[in-house]
CSV table of C-alpha atoms in Angstrom, one decimal:
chain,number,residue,atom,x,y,z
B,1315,UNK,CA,0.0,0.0,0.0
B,1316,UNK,CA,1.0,3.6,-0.8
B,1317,UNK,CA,2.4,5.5,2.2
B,1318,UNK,CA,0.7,8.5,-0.3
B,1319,UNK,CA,2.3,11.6,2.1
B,1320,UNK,CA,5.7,9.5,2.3
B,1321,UNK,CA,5.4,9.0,-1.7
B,1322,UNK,CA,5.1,12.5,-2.3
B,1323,UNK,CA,7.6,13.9,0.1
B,1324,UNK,CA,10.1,11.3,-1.5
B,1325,UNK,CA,9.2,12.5,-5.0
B,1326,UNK,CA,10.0,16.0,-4.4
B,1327,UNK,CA,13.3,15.0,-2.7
B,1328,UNK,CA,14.6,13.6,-6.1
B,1329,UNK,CA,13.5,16.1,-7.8
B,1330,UNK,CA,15.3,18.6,-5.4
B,1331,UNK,CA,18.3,16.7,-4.6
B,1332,UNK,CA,18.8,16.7,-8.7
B,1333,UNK,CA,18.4,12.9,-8.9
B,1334,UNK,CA,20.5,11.9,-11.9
B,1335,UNK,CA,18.0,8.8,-13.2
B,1336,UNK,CA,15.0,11.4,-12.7
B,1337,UNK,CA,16.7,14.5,-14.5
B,1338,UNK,CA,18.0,12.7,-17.6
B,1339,UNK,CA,14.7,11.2,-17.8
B,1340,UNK,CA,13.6,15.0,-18.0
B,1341,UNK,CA,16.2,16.2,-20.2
B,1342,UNK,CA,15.2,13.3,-22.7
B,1343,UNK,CA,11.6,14.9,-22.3
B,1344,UNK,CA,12.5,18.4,-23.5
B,1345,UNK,CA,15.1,17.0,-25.7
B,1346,UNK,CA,12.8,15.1,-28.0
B,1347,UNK,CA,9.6,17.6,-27.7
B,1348,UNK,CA,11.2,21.0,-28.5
B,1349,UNK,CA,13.3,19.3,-31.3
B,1350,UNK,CA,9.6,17.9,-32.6
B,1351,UNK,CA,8.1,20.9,-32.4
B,1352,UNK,CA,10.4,22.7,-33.7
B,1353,UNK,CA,10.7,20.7,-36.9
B,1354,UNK,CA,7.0,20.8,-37.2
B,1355,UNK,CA,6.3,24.3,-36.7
B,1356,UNK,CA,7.7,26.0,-40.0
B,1357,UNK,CA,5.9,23.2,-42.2
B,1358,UNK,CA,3.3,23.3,-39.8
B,1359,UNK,CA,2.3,27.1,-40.3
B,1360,UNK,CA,2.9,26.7,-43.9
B,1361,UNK,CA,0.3,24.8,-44.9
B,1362,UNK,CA,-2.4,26.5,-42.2
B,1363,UNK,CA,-1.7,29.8,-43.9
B,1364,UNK,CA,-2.6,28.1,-47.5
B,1365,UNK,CA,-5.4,26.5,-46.0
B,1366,UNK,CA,-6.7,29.6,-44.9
B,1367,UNK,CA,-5.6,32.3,-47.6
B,1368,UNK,CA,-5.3,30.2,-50.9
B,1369,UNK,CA,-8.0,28.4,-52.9
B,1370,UNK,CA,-6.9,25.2,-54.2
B,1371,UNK,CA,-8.0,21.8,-55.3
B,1372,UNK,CA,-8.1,19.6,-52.5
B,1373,UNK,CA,-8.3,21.9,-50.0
B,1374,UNK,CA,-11.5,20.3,-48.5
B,1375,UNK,CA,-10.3,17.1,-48.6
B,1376,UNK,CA,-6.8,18.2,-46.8
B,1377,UNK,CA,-8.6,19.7,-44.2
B,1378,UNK,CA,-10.6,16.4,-43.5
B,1379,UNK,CA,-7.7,14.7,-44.0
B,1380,UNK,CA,-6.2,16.8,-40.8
B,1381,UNK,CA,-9.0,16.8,-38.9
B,1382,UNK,CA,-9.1,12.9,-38.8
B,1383,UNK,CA,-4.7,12.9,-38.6
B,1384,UNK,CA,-5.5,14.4,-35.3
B,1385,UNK,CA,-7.2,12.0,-33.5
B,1386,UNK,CA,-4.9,9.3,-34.9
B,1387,UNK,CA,-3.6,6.9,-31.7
B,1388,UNK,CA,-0.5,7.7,-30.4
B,1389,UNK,CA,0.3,4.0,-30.7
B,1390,UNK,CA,-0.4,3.6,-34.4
B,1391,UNK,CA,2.1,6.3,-35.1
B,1392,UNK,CA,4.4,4.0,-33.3
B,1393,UNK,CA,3.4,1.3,-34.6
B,1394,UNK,CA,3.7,2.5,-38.5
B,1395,UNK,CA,7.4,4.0,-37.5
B,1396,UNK,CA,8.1,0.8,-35.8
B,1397,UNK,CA,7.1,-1.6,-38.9
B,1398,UNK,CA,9.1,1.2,-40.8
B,1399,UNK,CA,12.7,1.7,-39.0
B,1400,UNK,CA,12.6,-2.5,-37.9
B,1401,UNK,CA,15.1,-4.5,-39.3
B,1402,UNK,CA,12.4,-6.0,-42.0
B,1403,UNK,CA,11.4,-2.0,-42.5
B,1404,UNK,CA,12.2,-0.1,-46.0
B,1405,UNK,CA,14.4,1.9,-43.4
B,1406,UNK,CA,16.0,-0.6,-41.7
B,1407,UNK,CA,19.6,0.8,-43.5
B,1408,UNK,CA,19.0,4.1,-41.1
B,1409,UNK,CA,19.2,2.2,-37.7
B,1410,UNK,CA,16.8,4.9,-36.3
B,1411,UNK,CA,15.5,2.4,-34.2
B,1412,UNK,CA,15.2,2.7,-30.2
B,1413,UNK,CA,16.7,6.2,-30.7
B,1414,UNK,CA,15.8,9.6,-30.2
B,1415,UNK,CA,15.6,10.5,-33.4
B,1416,UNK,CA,12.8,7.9,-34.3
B,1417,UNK,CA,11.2,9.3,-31.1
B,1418,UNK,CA,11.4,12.9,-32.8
B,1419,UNK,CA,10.0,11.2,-36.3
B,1420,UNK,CA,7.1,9.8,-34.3
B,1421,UNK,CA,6.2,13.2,-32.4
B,1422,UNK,CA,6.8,15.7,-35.6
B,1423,UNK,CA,3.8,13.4,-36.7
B,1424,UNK,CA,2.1,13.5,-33.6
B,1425,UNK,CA,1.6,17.7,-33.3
B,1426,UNK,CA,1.8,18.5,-36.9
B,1427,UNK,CA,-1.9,18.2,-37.5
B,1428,UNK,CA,-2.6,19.8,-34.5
B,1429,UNK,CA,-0.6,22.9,-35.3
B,1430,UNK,CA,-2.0,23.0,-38.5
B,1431,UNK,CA,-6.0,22.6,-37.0
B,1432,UNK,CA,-5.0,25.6,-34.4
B,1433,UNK,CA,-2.9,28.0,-36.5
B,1434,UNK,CA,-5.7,27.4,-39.0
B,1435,UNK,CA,-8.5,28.6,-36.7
B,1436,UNK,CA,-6.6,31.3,-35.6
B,1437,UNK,CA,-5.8,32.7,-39.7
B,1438,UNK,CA,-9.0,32.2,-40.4
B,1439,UNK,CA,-10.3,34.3,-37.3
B,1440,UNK,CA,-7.6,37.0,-37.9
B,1441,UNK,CA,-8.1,40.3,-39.5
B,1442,UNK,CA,-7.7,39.2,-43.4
B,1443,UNK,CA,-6.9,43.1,-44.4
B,1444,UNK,CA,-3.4,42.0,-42.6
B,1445,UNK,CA,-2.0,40.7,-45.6
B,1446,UNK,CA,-3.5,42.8,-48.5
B,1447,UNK,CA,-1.9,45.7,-47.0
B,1448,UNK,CA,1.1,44.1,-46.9
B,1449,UNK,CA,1.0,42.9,-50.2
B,1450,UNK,CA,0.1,46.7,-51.7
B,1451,UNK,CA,2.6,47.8,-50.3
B,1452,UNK,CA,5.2,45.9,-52.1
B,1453,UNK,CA,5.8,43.5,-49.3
B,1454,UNK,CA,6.2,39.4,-51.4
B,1455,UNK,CA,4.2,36.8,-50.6
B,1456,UNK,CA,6.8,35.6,-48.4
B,1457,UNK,CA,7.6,38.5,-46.9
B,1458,UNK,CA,3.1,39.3,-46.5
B,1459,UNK,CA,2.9,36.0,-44.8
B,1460,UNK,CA,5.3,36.3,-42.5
B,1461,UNK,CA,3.5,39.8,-41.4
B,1462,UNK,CA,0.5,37.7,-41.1
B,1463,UNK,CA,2.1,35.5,-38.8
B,1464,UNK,CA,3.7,38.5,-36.5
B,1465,UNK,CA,0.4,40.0,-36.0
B,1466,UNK,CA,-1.6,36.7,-35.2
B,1467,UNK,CA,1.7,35.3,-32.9
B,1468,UNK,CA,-0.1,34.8,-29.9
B,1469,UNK,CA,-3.1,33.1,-31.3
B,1470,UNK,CA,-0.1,30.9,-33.0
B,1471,UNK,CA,2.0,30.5,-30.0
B,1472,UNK,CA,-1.2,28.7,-28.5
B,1473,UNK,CA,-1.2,26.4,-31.7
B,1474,UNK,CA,2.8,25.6,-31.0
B,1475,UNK,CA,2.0,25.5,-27.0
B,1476,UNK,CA,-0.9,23.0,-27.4
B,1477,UNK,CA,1.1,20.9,-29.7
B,1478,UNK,CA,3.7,20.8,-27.3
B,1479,UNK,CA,1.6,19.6,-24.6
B,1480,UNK,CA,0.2,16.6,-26.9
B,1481,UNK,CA,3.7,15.4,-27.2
B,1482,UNK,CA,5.5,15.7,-24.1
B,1483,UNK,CA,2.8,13.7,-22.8
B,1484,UNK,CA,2.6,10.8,-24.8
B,1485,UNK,CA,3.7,7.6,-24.1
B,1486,UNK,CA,2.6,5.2,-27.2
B,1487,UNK,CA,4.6,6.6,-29.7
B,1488,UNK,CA,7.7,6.9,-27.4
B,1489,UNK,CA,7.4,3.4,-26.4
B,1490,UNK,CA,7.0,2.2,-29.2
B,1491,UNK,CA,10.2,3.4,-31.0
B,1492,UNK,CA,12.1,4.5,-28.3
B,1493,UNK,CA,12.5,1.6,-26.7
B,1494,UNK,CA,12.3,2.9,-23.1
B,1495,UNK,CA,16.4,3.1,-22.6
B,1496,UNK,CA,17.4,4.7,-19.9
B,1497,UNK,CA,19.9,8.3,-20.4
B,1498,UNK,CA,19.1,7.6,-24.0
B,1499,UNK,CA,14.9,7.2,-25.0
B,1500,UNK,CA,13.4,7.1,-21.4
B,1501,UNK,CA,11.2,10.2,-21.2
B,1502,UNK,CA,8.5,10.8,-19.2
B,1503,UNK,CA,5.5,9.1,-20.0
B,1504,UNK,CA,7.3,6.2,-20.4
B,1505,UNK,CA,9.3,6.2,-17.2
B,1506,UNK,CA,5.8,6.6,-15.2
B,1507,UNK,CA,4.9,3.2,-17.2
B,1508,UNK,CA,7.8,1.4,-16.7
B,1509,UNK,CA,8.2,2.6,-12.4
B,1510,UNK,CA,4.4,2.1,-12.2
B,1511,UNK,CA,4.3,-1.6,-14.0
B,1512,UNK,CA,7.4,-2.7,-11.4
B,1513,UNK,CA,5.4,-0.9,-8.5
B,1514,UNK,CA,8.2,1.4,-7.8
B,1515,UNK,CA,5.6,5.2,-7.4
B,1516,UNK,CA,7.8,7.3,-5.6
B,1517,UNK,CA,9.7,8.2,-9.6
B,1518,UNK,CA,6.6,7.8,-11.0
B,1519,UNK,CA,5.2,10.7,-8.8
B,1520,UNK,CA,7.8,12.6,-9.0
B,1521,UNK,CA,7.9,12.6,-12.5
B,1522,UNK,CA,3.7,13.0,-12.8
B,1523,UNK,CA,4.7,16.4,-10.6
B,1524,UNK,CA,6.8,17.9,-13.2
B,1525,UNK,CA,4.4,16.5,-15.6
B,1526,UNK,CA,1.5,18.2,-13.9
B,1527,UNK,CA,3.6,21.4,-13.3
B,1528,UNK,CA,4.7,21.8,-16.9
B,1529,UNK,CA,1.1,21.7,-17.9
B,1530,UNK,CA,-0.1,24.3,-15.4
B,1531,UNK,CA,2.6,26.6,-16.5
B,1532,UNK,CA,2.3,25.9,-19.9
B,1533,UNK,CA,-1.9,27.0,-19.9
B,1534,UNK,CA,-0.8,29.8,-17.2
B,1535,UNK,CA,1.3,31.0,-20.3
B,1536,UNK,CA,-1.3,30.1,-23.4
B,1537,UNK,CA,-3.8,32.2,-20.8
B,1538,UNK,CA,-1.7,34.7,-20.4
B,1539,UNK,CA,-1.1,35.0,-24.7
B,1540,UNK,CA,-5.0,34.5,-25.4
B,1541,UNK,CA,-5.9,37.3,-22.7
B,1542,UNK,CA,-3.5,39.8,-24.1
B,1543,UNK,CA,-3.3,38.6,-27.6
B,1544,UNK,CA,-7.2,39.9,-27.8
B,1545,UNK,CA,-7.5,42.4,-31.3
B,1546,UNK,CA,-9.6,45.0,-29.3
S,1195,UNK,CA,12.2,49.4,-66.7
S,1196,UNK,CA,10.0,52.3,-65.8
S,1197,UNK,CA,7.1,51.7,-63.3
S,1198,UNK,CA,4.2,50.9,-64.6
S,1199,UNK,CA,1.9,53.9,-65.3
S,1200,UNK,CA,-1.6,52.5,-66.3
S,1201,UNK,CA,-3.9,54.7,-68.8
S,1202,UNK,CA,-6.6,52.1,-69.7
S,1203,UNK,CA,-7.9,48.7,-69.3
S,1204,UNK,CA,-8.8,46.9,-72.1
S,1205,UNK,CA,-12.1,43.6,-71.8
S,1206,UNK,CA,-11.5,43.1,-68.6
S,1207,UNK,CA,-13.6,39.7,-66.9
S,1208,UNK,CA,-14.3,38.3,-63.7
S,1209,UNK,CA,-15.6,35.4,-63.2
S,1210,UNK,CA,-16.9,33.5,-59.5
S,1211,UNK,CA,-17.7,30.2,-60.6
S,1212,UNK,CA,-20.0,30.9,-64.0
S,1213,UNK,CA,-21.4,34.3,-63.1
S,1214,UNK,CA,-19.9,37.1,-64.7
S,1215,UNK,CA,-18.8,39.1,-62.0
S,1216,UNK,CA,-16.9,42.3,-63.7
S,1217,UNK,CA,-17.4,42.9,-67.0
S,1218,UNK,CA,-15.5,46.1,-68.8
S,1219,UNK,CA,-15.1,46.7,-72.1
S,1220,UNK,CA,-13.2,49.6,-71.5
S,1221,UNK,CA,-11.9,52.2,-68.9
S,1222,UNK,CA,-9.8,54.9,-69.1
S,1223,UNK,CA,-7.2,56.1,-66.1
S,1224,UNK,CA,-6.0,59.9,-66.7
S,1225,UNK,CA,-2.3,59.5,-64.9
S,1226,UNK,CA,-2.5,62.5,-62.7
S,1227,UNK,CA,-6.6,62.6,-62.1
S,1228,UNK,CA,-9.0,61.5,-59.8
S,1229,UNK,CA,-12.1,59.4,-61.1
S,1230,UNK,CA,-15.0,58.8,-58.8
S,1231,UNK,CA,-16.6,55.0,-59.5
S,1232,UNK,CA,-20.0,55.6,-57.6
S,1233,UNK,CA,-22.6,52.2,-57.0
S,1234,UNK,CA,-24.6,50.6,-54.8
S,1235,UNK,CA,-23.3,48.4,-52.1
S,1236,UNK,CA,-22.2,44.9,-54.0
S,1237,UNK,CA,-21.7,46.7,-57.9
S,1238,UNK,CA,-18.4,45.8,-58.6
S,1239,UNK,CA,-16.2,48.7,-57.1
S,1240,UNK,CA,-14.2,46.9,-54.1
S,1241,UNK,CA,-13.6,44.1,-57.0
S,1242,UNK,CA,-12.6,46.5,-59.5
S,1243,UNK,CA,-9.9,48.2,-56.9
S,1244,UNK,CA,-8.5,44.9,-56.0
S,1245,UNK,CA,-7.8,43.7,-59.5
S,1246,UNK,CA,-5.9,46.9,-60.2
S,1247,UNK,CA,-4.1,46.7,-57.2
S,1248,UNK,CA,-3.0,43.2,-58.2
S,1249,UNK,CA,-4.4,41.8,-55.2
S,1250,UNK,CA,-7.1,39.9,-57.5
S,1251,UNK,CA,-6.1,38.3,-60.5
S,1252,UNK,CA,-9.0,39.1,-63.4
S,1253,UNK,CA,-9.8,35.9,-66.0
S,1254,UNK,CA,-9.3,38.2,-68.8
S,1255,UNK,CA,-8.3,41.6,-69.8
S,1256,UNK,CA,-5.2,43.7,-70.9
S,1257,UNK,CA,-3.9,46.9,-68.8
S,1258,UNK,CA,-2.5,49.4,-71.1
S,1259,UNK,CA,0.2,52.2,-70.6
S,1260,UNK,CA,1.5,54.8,-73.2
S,1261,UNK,CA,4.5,52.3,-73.9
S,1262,UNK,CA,3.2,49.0,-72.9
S,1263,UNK,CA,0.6,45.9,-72.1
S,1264,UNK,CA,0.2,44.0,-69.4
S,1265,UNK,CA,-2.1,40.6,-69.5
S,1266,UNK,CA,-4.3,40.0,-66.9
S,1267,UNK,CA,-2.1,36.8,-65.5
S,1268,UNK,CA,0.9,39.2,-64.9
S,1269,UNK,CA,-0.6,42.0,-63.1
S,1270,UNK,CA,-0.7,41.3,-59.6
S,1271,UNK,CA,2.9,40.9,-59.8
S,1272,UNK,CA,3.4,44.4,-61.9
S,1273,UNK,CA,1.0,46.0,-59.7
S,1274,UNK,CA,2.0,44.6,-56.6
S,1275,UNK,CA,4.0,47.5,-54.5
S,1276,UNK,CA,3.1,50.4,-57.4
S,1277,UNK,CA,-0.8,50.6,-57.2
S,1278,UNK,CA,-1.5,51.0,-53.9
S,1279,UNK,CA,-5.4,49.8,-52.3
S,1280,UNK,CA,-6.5,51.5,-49.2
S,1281,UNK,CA,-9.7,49.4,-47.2
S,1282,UNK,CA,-12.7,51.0,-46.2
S,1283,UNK,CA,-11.4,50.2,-42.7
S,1284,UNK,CA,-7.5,50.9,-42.7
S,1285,UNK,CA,-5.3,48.1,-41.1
S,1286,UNK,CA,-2.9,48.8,-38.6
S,1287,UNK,CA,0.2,46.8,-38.0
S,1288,UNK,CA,1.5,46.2,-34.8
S,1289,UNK,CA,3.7,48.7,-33.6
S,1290,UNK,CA,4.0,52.2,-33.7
S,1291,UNK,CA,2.4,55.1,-36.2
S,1292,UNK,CA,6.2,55.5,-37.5
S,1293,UNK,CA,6.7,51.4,-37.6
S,1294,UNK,CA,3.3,51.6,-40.0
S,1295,UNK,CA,4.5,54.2,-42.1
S,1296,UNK,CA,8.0,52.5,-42.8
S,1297,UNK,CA,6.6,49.2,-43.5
S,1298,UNK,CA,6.9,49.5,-47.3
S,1299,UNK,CA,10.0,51.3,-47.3
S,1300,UNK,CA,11.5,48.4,-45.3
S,1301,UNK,CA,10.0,45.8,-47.7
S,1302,UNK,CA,12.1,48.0,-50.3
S,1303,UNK,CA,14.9,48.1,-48.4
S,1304,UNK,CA,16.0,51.5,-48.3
S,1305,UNK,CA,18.6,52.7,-45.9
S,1306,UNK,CA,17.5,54.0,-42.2
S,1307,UNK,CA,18.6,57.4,-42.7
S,1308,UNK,CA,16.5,57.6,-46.2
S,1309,UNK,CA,13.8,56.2,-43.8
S,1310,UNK,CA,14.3,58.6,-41.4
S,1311,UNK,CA,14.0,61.7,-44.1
S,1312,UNK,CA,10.7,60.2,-45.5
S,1313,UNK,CA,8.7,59.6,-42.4
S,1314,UNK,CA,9.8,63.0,-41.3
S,1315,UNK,CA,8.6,64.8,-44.3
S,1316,UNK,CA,5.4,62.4,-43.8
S,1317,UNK,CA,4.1,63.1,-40.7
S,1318,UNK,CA,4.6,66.8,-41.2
S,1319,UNK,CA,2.5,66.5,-44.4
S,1320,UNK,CA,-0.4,64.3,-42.2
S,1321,UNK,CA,0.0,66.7,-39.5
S,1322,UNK,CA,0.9,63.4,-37.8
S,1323,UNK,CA,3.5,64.9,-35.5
S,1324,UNK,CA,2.2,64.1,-32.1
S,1325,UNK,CA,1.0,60.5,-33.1
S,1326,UNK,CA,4.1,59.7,-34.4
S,1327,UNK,CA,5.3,56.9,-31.1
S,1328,UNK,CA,1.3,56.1,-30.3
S,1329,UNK,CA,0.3,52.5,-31.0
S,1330,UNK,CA,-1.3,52.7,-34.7
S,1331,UNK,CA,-3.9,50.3,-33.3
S,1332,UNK,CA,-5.2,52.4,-30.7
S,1333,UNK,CA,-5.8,55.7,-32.8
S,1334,UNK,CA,-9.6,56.2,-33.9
S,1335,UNK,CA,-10.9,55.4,-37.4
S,1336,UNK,CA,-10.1,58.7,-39.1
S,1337,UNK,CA,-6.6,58.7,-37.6
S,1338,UNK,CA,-6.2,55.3,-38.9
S,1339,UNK,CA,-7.2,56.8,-42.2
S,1340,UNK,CA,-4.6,59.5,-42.7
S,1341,UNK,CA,-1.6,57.1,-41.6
S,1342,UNK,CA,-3.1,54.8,-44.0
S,1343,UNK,CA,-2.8,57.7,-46.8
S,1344,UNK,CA,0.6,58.5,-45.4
S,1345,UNK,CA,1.8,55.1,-45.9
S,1346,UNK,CA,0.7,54.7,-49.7
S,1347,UNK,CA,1.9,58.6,-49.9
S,1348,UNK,CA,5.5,57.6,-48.3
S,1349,UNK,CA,5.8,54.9,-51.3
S,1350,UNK,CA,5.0,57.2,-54.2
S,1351,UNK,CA,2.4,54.9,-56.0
S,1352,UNK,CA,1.8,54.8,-59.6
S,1353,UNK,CA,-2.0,54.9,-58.6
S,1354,UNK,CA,-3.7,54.9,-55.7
S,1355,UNK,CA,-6.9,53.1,-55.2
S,1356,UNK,CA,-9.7,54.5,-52.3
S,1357,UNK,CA,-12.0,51.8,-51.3
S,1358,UNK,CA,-15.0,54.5,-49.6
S,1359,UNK,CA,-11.8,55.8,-47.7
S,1360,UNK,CA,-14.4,58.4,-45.9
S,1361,UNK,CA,-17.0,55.7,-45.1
S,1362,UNK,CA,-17.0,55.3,-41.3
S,1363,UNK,CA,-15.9,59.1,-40.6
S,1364,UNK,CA,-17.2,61.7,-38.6
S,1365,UNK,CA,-17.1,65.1,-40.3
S,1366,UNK,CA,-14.2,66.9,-39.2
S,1367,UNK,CA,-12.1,63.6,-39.7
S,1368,UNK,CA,-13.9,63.5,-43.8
S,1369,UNK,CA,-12.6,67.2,-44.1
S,1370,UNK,CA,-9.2,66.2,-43.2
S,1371,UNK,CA,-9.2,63.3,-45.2
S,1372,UNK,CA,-10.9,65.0,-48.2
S,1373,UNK,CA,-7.3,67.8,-47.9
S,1374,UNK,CA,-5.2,65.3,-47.7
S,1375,UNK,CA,-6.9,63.5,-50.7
S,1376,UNK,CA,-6.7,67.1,-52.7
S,1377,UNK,CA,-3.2,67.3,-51.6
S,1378,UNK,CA,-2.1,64.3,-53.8
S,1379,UNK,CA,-4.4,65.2,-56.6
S,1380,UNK,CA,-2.1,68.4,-56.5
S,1381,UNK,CA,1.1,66.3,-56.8
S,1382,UNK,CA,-0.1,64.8,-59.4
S,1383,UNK,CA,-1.0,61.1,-57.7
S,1384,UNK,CA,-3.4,59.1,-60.2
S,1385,UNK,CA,-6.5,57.7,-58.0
S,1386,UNK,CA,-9.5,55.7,-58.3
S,1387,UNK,CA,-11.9,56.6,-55.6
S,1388,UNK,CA,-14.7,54.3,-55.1
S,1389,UNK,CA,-17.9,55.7,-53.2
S,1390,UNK,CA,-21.3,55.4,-52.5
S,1391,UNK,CA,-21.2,58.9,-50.7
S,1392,UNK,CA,-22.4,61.7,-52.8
S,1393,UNK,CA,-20.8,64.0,-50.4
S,1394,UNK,CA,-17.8,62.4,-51.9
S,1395,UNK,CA,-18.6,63.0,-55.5
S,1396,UNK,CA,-19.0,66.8,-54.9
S,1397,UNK,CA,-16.1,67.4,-52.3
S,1398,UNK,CA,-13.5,65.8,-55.3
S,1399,UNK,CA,-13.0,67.6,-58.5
S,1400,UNK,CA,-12.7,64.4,-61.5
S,1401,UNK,CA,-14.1,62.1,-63.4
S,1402,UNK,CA,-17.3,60.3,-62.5
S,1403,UNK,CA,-18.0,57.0,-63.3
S,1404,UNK,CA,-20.9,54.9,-62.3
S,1405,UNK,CA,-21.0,51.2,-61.9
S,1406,UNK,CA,-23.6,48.4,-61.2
S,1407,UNK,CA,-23.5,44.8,-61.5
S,1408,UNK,CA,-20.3,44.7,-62.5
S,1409,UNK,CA,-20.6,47.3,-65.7
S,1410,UNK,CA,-19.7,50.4,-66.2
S,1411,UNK,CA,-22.9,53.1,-66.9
């Protein structure tokens, strides 16, 4: 039985005391999630703007196509890398398997539709005059889109923040292709498995803490955006 | 090559889906005039502006200058930059009045102090002075308006398009706008003014046009 108080108490000590296991597990956290969204995001914005500025053929159908990407299991992206990166995979020759980077592959799949779904409400609810007037006045497409995207950055910032959260939080994916190795593809989610499945809490709640406490701070800061991000 | 300076447009066709949106045989531009395009809410005008500000590519046409033609399919990038559209309701960037106003001399990458010169001369010519470090976002409509004008007047347009600039104004803000308007006729600034306003019509000394369902009357 839990000694729940004891648990807790002994959770934050690791966490204090800079518990080496606990902290890589951490840094392989942030190491694989900011790389993934960081890959995702250009690509990511890219196509929301299209979806919301340019008529083209297939536009309906890649909006559907995103919508339904979205609610994809975490485990069937695995899965699909997995069959992929194995040794009977058509990228076997990479020996991306049970590596960070296959953990990054798995995750830039992960948030990408997500970012797309959020930065493509939030083009589509922004003040469309923004790039006209920046294409009159001589600005390039390029140049007008990038406008766009500075004057809608906190409605965007909430796309990148919520994709963030999806990510750092999933354990499927990471399992799956990561391979749950300690300093190397443990991350969270996956170390709270693991701890929890040998019935070993006291890592697991320390870990659910920062897991918990990156959430809060991360909706204390997409708040924070959204309240002062208003167009008044 | 010189900038485009556009005198008439030749057949030019608009099509949304199979309705014929805009349909004009023929319009002429006098380079250094004001015409007035008057019509009822939904006639054509906003289209009209957009396609000559390149912001709207027509399905057919040819734009005509004293020394040469432009097909519909090239125009938004000719245009682009040298025929300048103003909104009925002016967008503000982020940033200051002065961050607005340089926006398209940045995107033509001219030197700071050149920047510096030109906003100067600018905001003395807006009477724009004291606005000059206010958030352009947090200025009222008709303020919006004449740092709207002052940013198409910084960039020396080719022609300048007016989308019912005074729509939305109260009356000492229209008589502002209307000098300022005057101002440019006077250096010689080539502008198509769309209205519904009749107030317009008599405050602004050119060529009237009218326009319904997408033709010219």
């Amino acid at each position: 039985m839990i000694e729940s108080e004891s648990a807790i108490v002994a959770a934050i000590r690791l966490l204090v005391t800079g518990d080496q296991a606990v902290w890589s597990i951490i840094g392989v956290s942030f190491a694989v999630s900011l790389r993934a969204v960081v890959i995702a995001s250009p690509f990511a914005l890219c196509v929301a703007f299209l979806l919301a500025y340019k008529s083209f053929a297939g536009r309906r159908f890649l909006l559907t196509l995103i919508n339904t990407l979205m609610s994809v299991p975490t485990v069937v992206v695995g899965l699909t890398i997995y069959l992929l990166l194995s040794r009977n995979g058509i990228a076997a020759d990479l020996h991306l398997l049970f590596t960070q980077t296959a953990m990054v592959i798995g995750q830039v799949l992960i948030c990408t539709p997500l970012i797309i779904a959020m930065a493509h409400s939030t083009f589509q609810s922004g003040d469309q005059k923004a790039y006209e007037t920046a294409k009159t006045l001589g600005a390039s497409s390029l140049a007008s889109m990038w406008t766009v995207i500075k004057e809608l950055r906190f409605g965007l910032l909430a796309a990148l923040i919520a994709g963030f959260s999806r990510i750092i939080a999933e354990v499927g994916c990471s399992m799956m292709v990561g391979g749950n190795i300690l300093d190397r593809t443990r991350n969270i989610p996956t170390a709270i498995a693991l701890e929890t499945s040998k019935g070993e809490f006291i890592i697991g709640i320390a870990l659910g803490i920062v897991l918990v406490s990156l959430t809060m701070l991360l909706n204390t800061i997409l708040n924070y955006f959204q309240g002062s991000g208003e167009i008044k | 090559m010189k900038p485009f300076e556009i005198s008439s447009i030749q057949d030019l066709k608009l099509y949304r889906g199979k309705r014929l949106v805009l349909d004009i045989p023929h319009l002429e531009l006098k380079t250094g005039a004001v015409t007035i395009l008057s019509g009822p809410n939904g006639s054509g005008k906003t289209t009209l502006l957009k396609i000559l500000a390149g912001l709207i590519e027509a399905d057919e046409g040819v734009f005509k200058s004293n020394s040469r033609e432009i097909s519909c399919a090239a125009a938004p990038k000719e245009f682009s930059g040298l025929h300048l559209y103003m909104h009925q309701v002016a967008y503000m960037f982020s940033g200051t009045v002065v961050d607005n106003l340089s926006f398209g001399l940045r995107q033509r990458r001219y030197a700071k102090d050149i920047i510096d010169s030109k906003i100067e001369k600018i905001l003395k010519w807006a009477s724009l002075n004291h606005l000059a470090d206010r958030e352009a976002k947090t200025l009222s409509t008709g303020e919006q308006h004449q740092v709207a004008l002052a940013r198409a007047r910084i960039l020396d347009p080719c022609l300048l398009l007016l989308d019912e600039t005074t729509a939305h104004m109260d009356k000492s803000a229209r008589i502002r706008t209307y000098q300022l308007i005057k101002d440019l006729q006077n250096d010689g600034v080539t502008m198509l003014f769309a209205t519904h306003e009749e107030e317009s019509q008599h405050e602004l000394n050119g060529v009237k046009l009218g326009i319904a369902d997408g033709k010219l009357l």
